[in-house]
Short mmCIF file of C-alpha atoms in Angstrom, two decimals:
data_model
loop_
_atom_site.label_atom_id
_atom_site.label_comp_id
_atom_site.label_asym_id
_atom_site.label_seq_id
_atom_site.Cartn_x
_atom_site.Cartn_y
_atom_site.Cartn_z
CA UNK A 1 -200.83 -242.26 16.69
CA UNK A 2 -204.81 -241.90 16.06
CA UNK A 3 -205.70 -243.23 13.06
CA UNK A 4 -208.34 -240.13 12.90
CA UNK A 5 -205.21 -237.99 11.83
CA UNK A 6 -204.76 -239.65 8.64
CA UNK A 7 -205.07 -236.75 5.81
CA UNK A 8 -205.45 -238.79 2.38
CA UNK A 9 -203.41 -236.42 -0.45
CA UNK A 10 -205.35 -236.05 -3.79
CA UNK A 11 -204.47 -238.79 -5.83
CA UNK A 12 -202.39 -236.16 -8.49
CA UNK A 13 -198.72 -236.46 -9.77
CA UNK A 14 -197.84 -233.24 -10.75
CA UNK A 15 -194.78 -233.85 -12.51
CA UNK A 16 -195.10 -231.10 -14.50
CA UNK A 17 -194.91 -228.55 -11.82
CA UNK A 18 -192.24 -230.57 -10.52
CA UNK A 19 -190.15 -229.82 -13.46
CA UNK A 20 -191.04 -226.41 -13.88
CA UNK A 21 -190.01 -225.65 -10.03
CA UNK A 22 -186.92 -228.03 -10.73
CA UNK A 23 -186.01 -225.43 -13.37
CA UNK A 24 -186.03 -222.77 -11.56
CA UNK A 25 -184.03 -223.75 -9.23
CA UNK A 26 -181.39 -225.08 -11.61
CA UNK A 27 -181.35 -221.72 -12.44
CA UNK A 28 -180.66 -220.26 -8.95
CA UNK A 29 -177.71 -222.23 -9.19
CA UNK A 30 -176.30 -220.50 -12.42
CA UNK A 31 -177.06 -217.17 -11.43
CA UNK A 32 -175.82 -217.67 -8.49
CA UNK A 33 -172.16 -218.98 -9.89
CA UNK A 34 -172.83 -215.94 -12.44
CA UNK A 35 -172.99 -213.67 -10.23
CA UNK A 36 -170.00 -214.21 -7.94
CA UNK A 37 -167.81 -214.19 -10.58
CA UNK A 38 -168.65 -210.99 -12.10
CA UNK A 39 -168.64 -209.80 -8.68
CA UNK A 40 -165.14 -211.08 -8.17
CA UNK A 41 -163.60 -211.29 -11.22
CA UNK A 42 -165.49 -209.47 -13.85
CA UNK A 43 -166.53 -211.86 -16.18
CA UNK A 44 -168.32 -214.79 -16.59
CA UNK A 45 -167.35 -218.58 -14.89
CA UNK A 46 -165.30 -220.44 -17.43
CA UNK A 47 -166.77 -223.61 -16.71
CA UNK A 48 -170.32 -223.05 -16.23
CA UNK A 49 -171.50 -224.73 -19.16
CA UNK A 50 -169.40 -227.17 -17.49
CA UNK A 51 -171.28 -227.04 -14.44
CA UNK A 52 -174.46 -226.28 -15.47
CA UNK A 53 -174.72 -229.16 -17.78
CA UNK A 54 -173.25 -231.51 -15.14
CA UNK A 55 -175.98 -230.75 -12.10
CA UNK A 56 -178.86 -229.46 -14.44
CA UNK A 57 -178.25 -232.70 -16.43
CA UNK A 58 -178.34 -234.65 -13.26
CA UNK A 59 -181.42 -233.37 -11.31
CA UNK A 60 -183.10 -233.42 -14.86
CA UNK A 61 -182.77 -237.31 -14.91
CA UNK A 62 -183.66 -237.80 -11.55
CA UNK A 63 -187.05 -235.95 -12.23
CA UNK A 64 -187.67 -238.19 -15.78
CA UNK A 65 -186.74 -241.44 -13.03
CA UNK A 66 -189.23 -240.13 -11.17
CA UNK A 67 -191.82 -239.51 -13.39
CA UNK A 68 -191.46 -243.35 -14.22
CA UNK A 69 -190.85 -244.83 -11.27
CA UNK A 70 -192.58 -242.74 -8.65
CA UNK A 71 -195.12 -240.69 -10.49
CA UNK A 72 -197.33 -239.86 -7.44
CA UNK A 73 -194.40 -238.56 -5.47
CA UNK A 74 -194.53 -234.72 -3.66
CA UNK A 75 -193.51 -232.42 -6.44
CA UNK A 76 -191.88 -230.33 -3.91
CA UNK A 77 -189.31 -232.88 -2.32
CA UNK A 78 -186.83 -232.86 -5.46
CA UNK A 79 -186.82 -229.04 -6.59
CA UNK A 80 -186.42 -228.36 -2.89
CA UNK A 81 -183.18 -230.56 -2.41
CA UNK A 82 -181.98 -229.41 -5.77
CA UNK A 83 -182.13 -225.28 -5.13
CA UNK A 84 -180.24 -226.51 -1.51
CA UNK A 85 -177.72 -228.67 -3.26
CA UNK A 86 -177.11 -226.07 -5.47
CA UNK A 87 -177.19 -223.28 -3.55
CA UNK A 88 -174.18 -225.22 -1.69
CA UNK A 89 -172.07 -226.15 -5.15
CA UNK A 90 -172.49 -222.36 -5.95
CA UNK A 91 -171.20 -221.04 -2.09
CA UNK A 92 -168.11 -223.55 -2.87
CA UNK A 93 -167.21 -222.49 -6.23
CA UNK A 94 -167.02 -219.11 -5.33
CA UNK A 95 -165.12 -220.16 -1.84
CA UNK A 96 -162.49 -222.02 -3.60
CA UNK A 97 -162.86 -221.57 -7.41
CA UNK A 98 -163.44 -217.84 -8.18
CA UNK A 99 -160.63 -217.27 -5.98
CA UNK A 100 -158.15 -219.26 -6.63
CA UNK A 101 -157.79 -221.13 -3.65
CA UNK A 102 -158.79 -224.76 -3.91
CA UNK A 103 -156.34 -226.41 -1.41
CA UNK A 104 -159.10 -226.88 1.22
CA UNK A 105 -161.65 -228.27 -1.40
CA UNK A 106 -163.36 -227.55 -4.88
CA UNK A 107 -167.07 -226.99 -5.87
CA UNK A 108 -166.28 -229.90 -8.46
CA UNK A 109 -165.73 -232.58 -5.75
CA UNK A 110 -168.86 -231.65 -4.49
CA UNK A 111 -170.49 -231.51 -7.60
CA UNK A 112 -169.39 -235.10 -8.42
CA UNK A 113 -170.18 -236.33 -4.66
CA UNK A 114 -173.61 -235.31 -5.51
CA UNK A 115 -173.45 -237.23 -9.04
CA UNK A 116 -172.76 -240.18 -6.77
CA UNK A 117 -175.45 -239.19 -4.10
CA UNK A 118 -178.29 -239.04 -6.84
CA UNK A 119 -177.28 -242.45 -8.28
CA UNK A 120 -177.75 -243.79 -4.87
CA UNK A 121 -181.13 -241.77 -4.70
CA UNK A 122 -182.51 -243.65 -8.01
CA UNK A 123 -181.52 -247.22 -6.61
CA UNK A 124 -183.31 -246.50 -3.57
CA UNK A 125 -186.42 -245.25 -5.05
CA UNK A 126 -186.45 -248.04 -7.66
CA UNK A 127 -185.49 -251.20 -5.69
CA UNK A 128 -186.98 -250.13 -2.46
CA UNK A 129 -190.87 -250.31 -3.67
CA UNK A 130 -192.63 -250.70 -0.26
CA UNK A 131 -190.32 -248.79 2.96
CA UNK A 132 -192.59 -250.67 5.19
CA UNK A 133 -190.34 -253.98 4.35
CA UNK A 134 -187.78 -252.72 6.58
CA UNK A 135 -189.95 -253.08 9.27
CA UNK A 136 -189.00 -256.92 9.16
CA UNK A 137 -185.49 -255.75 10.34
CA UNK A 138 -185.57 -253.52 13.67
CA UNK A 139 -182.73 -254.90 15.05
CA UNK A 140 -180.81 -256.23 12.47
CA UNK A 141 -180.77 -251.87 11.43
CA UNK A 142 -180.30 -251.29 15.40
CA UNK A 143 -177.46 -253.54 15.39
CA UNK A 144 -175.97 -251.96 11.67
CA UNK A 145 -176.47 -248.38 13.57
CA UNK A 146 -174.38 -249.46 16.40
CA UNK A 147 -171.92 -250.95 14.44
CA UNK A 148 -171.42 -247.99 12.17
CA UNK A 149 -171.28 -245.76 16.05
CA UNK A 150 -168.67 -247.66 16.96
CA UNK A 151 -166.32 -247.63 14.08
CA UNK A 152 -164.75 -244.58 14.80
CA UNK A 153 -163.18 -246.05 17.74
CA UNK A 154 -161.31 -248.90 16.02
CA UNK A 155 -157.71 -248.22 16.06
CA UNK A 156 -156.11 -247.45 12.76
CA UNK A 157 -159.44 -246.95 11.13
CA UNK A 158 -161.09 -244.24 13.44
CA UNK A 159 -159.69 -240.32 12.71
CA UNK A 160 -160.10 -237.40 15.13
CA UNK A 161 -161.15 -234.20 13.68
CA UNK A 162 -161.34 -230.71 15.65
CA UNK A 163 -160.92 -233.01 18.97
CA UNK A 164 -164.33 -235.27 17.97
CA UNK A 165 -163.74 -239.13 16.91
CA UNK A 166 -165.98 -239.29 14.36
CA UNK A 167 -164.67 -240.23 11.20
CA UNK A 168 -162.75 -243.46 9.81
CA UNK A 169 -159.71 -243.33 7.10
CA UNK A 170 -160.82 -246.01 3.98
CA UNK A 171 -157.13 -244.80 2.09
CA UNK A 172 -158.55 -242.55 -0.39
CA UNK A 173 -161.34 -240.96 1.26
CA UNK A 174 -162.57 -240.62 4.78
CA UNK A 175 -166.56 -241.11 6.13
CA UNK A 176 -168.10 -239.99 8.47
CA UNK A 177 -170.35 -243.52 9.81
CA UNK A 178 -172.80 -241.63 12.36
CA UNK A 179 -174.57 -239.92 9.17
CA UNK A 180 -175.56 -243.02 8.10
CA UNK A 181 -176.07 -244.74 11.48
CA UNK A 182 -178.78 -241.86 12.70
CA UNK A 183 -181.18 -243.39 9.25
CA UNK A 184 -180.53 -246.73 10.41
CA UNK A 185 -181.65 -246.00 14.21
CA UNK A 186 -184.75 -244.21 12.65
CA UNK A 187 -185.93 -247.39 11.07
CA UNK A 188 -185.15 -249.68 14.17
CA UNK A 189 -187.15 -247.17 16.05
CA UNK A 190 -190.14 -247.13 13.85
CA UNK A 191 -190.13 -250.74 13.73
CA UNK A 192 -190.18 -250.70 17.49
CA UNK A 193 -192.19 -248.24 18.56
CA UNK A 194 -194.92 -249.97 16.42
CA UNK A 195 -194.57 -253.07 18.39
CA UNK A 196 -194.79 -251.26 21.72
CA UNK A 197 -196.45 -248.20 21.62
CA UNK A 198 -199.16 -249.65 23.73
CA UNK A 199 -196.87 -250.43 26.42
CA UNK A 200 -195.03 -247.13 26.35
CA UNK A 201 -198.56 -245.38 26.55
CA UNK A 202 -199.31 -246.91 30.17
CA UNK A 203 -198.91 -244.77 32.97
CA UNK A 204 -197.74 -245.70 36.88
CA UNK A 205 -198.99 -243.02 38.29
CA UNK A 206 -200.07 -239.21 37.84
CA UNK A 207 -197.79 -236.48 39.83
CA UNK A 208 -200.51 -233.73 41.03
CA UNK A 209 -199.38 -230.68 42.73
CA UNK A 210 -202.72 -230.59 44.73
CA UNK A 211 -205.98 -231.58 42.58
CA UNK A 212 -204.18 -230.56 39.50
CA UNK A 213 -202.54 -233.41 37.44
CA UNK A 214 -198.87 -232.28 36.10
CA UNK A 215 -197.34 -235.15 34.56
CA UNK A 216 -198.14 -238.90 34.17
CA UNK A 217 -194.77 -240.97 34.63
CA UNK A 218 -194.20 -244.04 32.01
CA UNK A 219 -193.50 -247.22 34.36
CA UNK A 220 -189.97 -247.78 35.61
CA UNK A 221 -189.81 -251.64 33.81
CA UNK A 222 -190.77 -249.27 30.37
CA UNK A 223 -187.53 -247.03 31.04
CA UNK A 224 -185.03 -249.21 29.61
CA UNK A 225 -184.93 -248.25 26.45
CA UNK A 226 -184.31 -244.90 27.33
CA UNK A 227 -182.09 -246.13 29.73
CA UNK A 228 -180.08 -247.85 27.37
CA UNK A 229 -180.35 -245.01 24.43
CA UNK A 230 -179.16 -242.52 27.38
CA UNK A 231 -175.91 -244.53 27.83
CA UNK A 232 -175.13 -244.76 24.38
CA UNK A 233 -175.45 -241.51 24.06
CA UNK A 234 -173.53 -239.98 26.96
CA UNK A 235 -170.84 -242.41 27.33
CA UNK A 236 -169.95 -243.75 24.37
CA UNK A 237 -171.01 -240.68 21.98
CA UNK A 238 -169.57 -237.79 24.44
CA UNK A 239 -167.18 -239.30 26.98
CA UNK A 240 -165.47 -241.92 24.53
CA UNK A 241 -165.89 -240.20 21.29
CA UNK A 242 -166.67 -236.15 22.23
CA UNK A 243 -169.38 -236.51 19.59
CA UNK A 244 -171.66 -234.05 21.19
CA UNK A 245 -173.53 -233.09 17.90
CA UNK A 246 -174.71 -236.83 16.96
CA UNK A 247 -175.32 -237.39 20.48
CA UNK A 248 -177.28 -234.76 21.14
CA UNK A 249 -178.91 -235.23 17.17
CA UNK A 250 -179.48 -239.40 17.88
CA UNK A 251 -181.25 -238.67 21.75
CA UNK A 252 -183.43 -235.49 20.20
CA UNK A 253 -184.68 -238.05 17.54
CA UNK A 254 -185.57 -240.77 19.87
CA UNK A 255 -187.82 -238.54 22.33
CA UNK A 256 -189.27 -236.84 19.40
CA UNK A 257 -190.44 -240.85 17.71
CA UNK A 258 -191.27 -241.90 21.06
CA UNK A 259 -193.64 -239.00 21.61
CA UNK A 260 -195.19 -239.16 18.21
CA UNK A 261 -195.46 -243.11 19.49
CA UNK A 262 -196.91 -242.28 22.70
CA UNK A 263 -198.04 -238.63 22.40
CA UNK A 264 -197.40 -238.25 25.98
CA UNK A 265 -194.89 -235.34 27.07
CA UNK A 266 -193.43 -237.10 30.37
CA UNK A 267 -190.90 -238.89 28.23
CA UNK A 268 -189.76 -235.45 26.91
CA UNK A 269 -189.50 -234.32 29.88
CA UNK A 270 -187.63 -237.49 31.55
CA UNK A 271 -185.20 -237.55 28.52
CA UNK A 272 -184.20 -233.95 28.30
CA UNK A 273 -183.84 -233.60 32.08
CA UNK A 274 -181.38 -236.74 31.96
CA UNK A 275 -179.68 -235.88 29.09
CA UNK A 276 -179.03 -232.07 30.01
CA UNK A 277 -178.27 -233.13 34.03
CA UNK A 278 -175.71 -236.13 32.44
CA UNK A 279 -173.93 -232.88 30.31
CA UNK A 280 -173.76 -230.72 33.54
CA UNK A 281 -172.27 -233.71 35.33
CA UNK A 282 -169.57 -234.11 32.73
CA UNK A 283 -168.63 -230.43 32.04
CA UNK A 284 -165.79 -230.58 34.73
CA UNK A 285 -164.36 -234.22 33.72
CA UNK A 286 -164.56 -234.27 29.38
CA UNK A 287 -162.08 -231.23 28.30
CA UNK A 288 -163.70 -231.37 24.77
CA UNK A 289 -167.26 -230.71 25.88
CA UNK A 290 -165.89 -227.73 28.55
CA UNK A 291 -164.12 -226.08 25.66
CA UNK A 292 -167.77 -226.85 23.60
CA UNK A 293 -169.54 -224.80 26.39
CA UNK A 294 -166.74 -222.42 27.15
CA UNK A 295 -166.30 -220.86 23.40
CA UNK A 296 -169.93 -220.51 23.36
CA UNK A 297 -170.84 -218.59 26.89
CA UNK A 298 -167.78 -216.74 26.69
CA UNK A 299 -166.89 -216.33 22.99
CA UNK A 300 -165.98 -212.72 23.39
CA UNK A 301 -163.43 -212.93 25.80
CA UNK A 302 -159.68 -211.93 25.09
CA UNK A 303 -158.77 -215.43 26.48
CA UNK A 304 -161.00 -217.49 24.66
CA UNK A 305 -160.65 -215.50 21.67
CA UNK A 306 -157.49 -215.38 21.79
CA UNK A 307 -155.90 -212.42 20.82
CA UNK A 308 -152.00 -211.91 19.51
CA UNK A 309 -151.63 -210.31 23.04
CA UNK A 310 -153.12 -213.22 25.08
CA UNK A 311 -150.54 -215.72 23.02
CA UNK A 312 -147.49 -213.39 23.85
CA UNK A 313 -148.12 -212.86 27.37
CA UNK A 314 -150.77 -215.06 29.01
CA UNK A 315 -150.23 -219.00 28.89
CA UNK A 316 -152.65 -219.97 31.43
CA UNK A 317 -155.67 -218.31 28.85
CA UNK A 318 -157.92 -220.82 28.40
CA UNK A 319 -157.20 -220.61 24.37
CA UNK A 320 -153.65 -221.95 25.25
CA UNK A 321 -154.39 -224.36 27.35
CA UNK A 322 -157.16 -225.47 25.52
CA UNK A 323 -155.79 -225.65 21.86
CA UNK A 324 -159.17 -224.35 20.76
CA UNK A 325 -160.17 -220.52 20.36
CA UNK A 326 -163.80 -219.23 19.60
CA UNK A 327 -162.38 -217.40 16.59
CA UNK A 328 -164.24 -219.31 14.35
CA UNK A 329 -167.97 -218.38 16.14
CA UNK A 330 -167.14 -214.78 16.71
CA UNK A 331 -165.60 -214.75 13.33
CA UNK A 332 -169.03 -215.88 11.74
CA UNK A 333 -171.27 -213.32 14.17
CA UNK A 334 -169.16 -210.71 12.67
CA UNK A 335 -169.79 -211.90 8.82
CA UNK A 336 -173.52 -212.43 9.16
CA UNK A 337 -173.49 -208.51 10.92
CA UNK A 338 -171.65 -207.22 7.98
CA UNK A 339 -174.23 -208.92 5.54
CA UNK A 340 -177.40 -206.59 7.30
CA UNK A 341 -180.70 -207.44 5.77
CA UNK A 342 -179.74 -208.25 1.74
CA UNK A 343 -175.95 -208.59 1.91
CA UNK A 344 -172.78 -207.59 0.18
CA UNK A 345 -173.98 -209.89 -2.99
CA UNK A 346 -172.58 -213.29 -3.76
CA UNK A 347 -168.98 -212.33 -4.12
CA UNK A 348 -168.38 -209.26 -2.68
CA UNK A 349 -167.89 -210.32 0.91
CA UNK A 350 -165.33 -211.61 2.85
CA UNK A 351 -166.18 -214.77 3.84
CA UNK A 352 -162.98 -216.70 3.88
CA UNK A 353 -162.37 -215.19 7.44
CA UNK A 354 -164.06 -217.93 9.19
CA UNK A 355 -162.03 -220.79 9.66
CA UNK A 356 -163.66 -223.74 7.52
CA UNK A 357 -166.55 -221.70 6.80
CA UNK A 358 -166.92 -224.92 3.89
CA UNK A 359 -168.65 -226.68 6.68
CA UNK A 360 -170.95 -225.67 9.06
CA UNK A 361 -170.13 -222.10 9.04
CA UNK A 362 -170.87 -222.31 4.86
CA UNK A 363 -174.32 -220.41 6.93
CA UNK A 364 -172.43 -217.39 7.74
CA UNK A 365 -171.37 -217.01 4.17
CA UNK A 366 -174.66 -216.95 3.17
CA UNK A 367 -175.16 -214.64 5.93
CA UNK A 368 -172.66 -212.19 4.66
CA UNK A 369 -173.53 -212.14 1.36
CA UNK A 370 -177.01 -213.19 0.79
CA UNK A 371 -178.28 -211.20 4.13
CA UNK A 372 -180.94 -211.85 6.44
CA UNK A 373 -183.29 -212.33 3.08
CA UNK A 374 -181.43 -215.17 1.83
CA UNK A 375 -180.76 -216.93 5.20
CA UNK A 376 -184.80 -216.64 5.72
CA UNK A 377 -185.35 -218.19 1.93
CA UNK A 378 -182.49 -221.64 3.10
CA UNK A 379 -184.72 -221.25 6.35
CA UNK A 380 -187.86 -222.12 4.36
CA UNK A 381 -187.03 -224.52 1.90
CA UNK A 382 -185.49 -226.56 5.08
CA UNK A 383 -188.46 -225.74 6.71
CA UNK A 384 -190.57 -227.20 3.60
CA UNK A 385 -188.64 -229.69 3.38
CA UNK A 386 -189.22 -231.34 6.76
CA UNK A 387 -193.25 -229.90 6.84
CA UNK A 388 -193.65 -231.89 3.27
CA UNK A 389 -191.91 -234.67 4.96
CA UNK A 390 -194.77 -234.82 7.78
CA UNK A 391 -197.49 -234.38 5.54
CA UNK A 392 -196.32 -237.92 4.21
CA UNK A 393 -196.24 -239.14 7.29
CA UNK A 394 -199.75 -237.90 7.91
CA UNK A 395 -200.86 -239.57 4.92
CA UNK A 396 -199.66 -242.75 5.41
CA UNK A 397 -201.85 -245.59 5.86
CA UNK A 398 -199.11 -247.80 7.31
CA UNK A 399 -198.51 -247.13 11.16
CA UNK A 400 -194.47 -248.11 10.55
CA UNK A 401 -194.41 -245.47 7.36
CA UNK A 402 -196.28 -242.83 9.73
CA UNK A 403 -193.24 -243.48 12.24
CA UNK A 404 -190.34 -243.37 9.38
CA UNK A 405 -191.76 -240.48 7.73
CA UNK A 406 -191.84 -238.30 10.87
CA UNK A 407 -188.83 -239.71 12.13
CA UNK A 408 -186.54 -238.46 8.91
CA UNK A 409 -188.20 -234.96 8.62
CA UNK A 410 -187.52 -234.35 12.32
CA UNK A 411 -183.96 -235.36 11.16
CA UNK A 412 -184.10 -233.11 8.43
CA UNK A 413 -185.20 -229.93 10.94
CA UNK A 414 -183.31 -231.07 14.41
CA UNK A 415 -180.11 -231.45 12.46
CA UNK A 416 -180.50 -227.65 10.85
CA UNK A 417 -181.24 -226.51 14.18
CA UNK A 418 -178.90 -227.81 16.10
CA UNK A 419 -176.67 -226.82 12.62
CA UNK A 420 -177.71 -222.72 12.64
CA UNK A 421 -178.06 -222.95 16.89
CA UNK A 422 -174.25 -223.22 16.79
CA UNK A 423 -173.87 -220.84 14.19
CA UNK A 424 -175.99 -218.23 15.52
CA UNK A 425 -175.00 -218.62 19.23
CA UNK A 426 -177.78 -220.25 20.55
CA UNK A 427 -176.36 -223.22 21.54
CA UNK A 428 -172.63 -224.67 21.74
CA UNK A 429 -171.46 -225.75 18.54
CA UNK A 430 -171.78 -229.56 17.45
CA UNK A 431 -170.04 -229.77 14.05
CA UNK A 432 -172.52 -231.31 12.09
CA UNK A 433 -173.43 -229.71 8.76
CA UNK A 434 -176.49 -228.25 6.98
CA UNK A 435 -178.22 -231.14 5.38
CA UNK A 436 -177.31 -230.63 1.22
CA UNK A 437 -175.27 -227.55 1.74
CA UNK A 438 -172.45 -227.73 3.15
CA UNK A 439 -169.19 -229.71 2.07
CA UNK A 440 -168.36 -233.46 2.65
CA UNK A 441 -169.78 -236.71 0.79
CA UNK A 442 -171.21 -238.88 3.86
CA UNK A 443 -173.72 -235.42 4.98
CA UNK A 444 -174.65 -235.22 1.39
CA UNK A 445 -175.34 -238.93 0.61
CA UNK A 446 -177.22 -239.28 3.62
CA UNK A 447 -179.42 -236.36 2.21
CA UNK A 448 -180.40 -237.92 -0.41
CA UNK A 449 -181.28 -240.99 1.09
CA UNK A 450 -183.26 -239.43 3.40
CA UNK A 451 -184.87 -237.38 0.16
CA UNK A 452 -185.64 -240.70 -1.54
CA UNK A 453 -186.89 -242.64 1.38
CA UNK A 454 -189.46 -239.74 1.21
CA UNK A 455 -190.21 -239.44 -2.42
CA UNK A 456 -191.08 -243.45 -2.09
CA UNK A 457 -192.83 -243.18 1.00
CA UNK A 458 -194.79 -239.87 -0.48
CA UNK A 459 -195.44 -242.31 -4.06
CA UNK A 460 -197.17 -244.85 -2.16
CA UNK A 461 -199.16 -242.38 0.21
CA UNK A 462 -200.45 -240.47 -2.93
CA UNK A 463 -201.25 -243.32 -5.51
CA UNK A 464 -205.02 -244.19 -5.62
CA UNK A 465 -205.84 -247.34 -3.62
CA UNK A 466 -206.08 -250.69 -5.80
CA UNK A 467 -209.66 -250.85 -6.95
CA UNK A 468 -211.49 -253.85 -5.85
CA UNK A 469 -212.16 -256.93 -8.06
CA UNK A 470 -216.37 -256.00 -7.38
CA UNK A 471 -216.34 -252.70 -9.07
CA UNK A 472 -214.20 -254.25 -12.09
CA UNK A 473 -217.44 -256.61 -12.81
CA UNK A 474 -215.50 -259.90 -12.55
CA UNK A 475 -217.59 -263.16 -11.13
CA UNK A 476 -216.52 -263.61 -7.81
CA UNK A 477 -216.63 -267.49 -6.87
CA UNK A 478 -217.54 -267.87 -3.11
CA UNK A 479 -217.18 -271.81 -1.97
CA UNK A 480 -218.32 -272.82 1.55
#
């Protein structure tokens, strides 16, 4: 990474904009709850006071912690995460609360999984002064990431959910280890890629296709860590495990560090090609990953659909012998068509359709209900989110900050992708969740410690530089 791309930000804190912006979207939040339940029930939520006071209060102190403890940070980066954390608490309450139903979850437990996630958030941005520290560490974190992969597959501990092993029982709760590992790889791979950048950046030998230069291969002794990320990935992640979403979220973050590293496009190319030939290899031999690929070419057929007349007469449909339908994509198409350009209004759709739209298909409730309008406005403060993220990274002065910023807000923007692809049909599904939206404590916490890795890393990019002793007028003693 050329130093000439460092973009100093003006030395400003802005915390009063920050609080201003943090109030607004505290109030998205209300109105939001507000409005589904005069939608639904015509009248207002009994416990928004409740509710109100609980997250306003919250995301209130975090901004005064801020203001002490991080006073140069991006104004953006908390009012951002707030109106998406919110946004989520209010699609909940209105899923489970306003109507009655809260046997597959509550807007509360959310609301006090976030409580937890912004305590979290402060210790990080207090204790954690410089980020560059964990540069010491690279493969102490490589070997924490690994371990937390791997837990899943203990017996006893690990839990399978819809057919992927990605979860572990602790008694009264379960986690989900992979959201936590995928931070942990992105500091062993800043920490690396700072160490060997320079040998990553030499080339064997150019392919030309005449006198025209095409590519310019890495050498073969410099594949191995792509070698060695590739087998994680693929065996362990989608043979072992039929974690397709982290694999697929882990590999996409590697190539994109290691081409912000190296800035040279053959290792894209390398990486996808193996990655996306190793997935058409297994398609015949991993049932979990065929039915992945099957539901989402052929989501509108009777026998993957699987219709009351395909159960009755037909079991050789895939569906049956599968155990899996596509009910729950075509389901969500359906919602976001009904919801046209502004919606049916928070409340007045149907979005309890979709099989456990309270995870990643909490999108196609906004869909419905919120339209294309509001889908575009989550679009853009994700989209803000992870651009505000790189403009830290741009900013840094440290090379290993420059990698750790960029690697988290690709994060931020790979995960929704790969998130809304599923959603929206554009790739297979994955089943990982909309980073501060959707339901479940380990995608939430991870979040936020994402969010405050960035509001320290943005502090110490903005801050004025230490003035030097000279310009202060003190003596300086030079001895020879």
């Amino acid at each position: 990474m050329s130093d000439a791309l460092s973009t100093a930000l003006p030395p400003v804190k802005r915390r009063n904009a920050e609080l201003v912006m943090l109030l607004i979207s505290i109030g998205i939040t209300l109105f939001a709850m507000i409005e589904a339940s005069l939608t639904r029930n015509g009248e207002m939520p009994p416990n928004l006071f409740l509710y109100g006071g609980l997250f306003g209060g919250l995301t209130l102190l975090a901004h005064v912690f801020i203001r002490f403890f991080a006073p140069y940070a991006d104004p953006l980066l908390l009012p951002l995460a707030t109106l998406l954390n919110g946004l989520g608490i209010a699609m909940l309450w209105r899923l489970f609360e306003a109507t009655g139903s809260t046997d597959n979850g509550s807007a509360m437990d959310q609301l006090i999984l976030t409580a937890g996630s912004l305590v979290v958030f402060a210790a990080i941005v207090y204790f954690l002064k410089e980020p560059r520290v964990l540069q010491r560490y690279p493969y102490l974190t490589a070997l924490c990431a690994v371990f937390l992969l791997l837990l899943p597959l203990i017996p006893g501990l690990g839990m399978t959910i819809n057919g992927a092993r990605q979860w572990i029982n602790l008694g009264v709760t379960s986690l989900q280890p992979s959201e936590f590992a995928k931070i942990a790889l992105v500091v062993f791979l800043s920490g690396y890629m700072v160490t060997k950048r320079d040998v990553l950046s030499l080339v064997s030998k150019p392919v030309k296709i005449g006198p025209i230069k095409v590519l310019e291969l890495p050498r073969m002794r410099d594949l191995a860590p792509m070698a060695v990320m590739w087998g994680f990935c693929i065996i362990v992640l989608v043979i072992l495990m039929n974690d397709l979403g982290t694999s697929l979220l882990l590999f996409g973050t590697f190539l994109a560090m290691i081409y912000v590293a190296t800035q040279r496009s053959s290792w894209i190319i390398l990486g996808l090609s193996a990655f996306f030939g190793a997935c058409a290899l297994l398609y015949p031999f991993v049932p979990h990953f065929r039915t992945r690929v099957v539901t989402w070419l052929d989501a509108f057929s009777p026998e993957v659909f699987c219709t009351d007349e395909v159960i009755a007469n037909n079991t050789d449909a895939f569906c049956v012998q599968a155990g899996q339908t596509s009910q729950q994509l075509v389901q969500g198409l359906f919602a976001m068509g009904e919801g046209g350009i502004l919606g049916a209004g928070l409340g007045g759709g149907k979005p309890g359709h979709v099989p456990e739209v309270q995870n990643d298909f909490i999108f196609s409730a906004f869909g419905e209900e919120l339209g294309l309008t509001g889908l575009m406005v989550m679009l853009f403060a994700l989209a803000l989110l992870a651009e505000r993220g790189m403009r830290i990274a741009l900013a840094s002065r440290e090379l290993f900050v420059k990698m750790f910023a960029s690697g988290i807000s690709f994060l931020i923007a790979f995960q929704s992708f790969v998130v809304i692809g599923g959603v929206t049909r554009v790739i297979p599904m994955t089943g990982a969740t909309i980073p501060f939206v959707a339901k479940g404590g380990s995608a939430l916490l991870s979040s936020w410690i994402m969010l405050a890795l960035l509001v320290r890393m943005s502090n110490n990019a903005r801050k004025p530089a230490p003035v030097a002793i000279q310009d202060e007028g003190a003596t300086q003693v030079i001895s020879r």
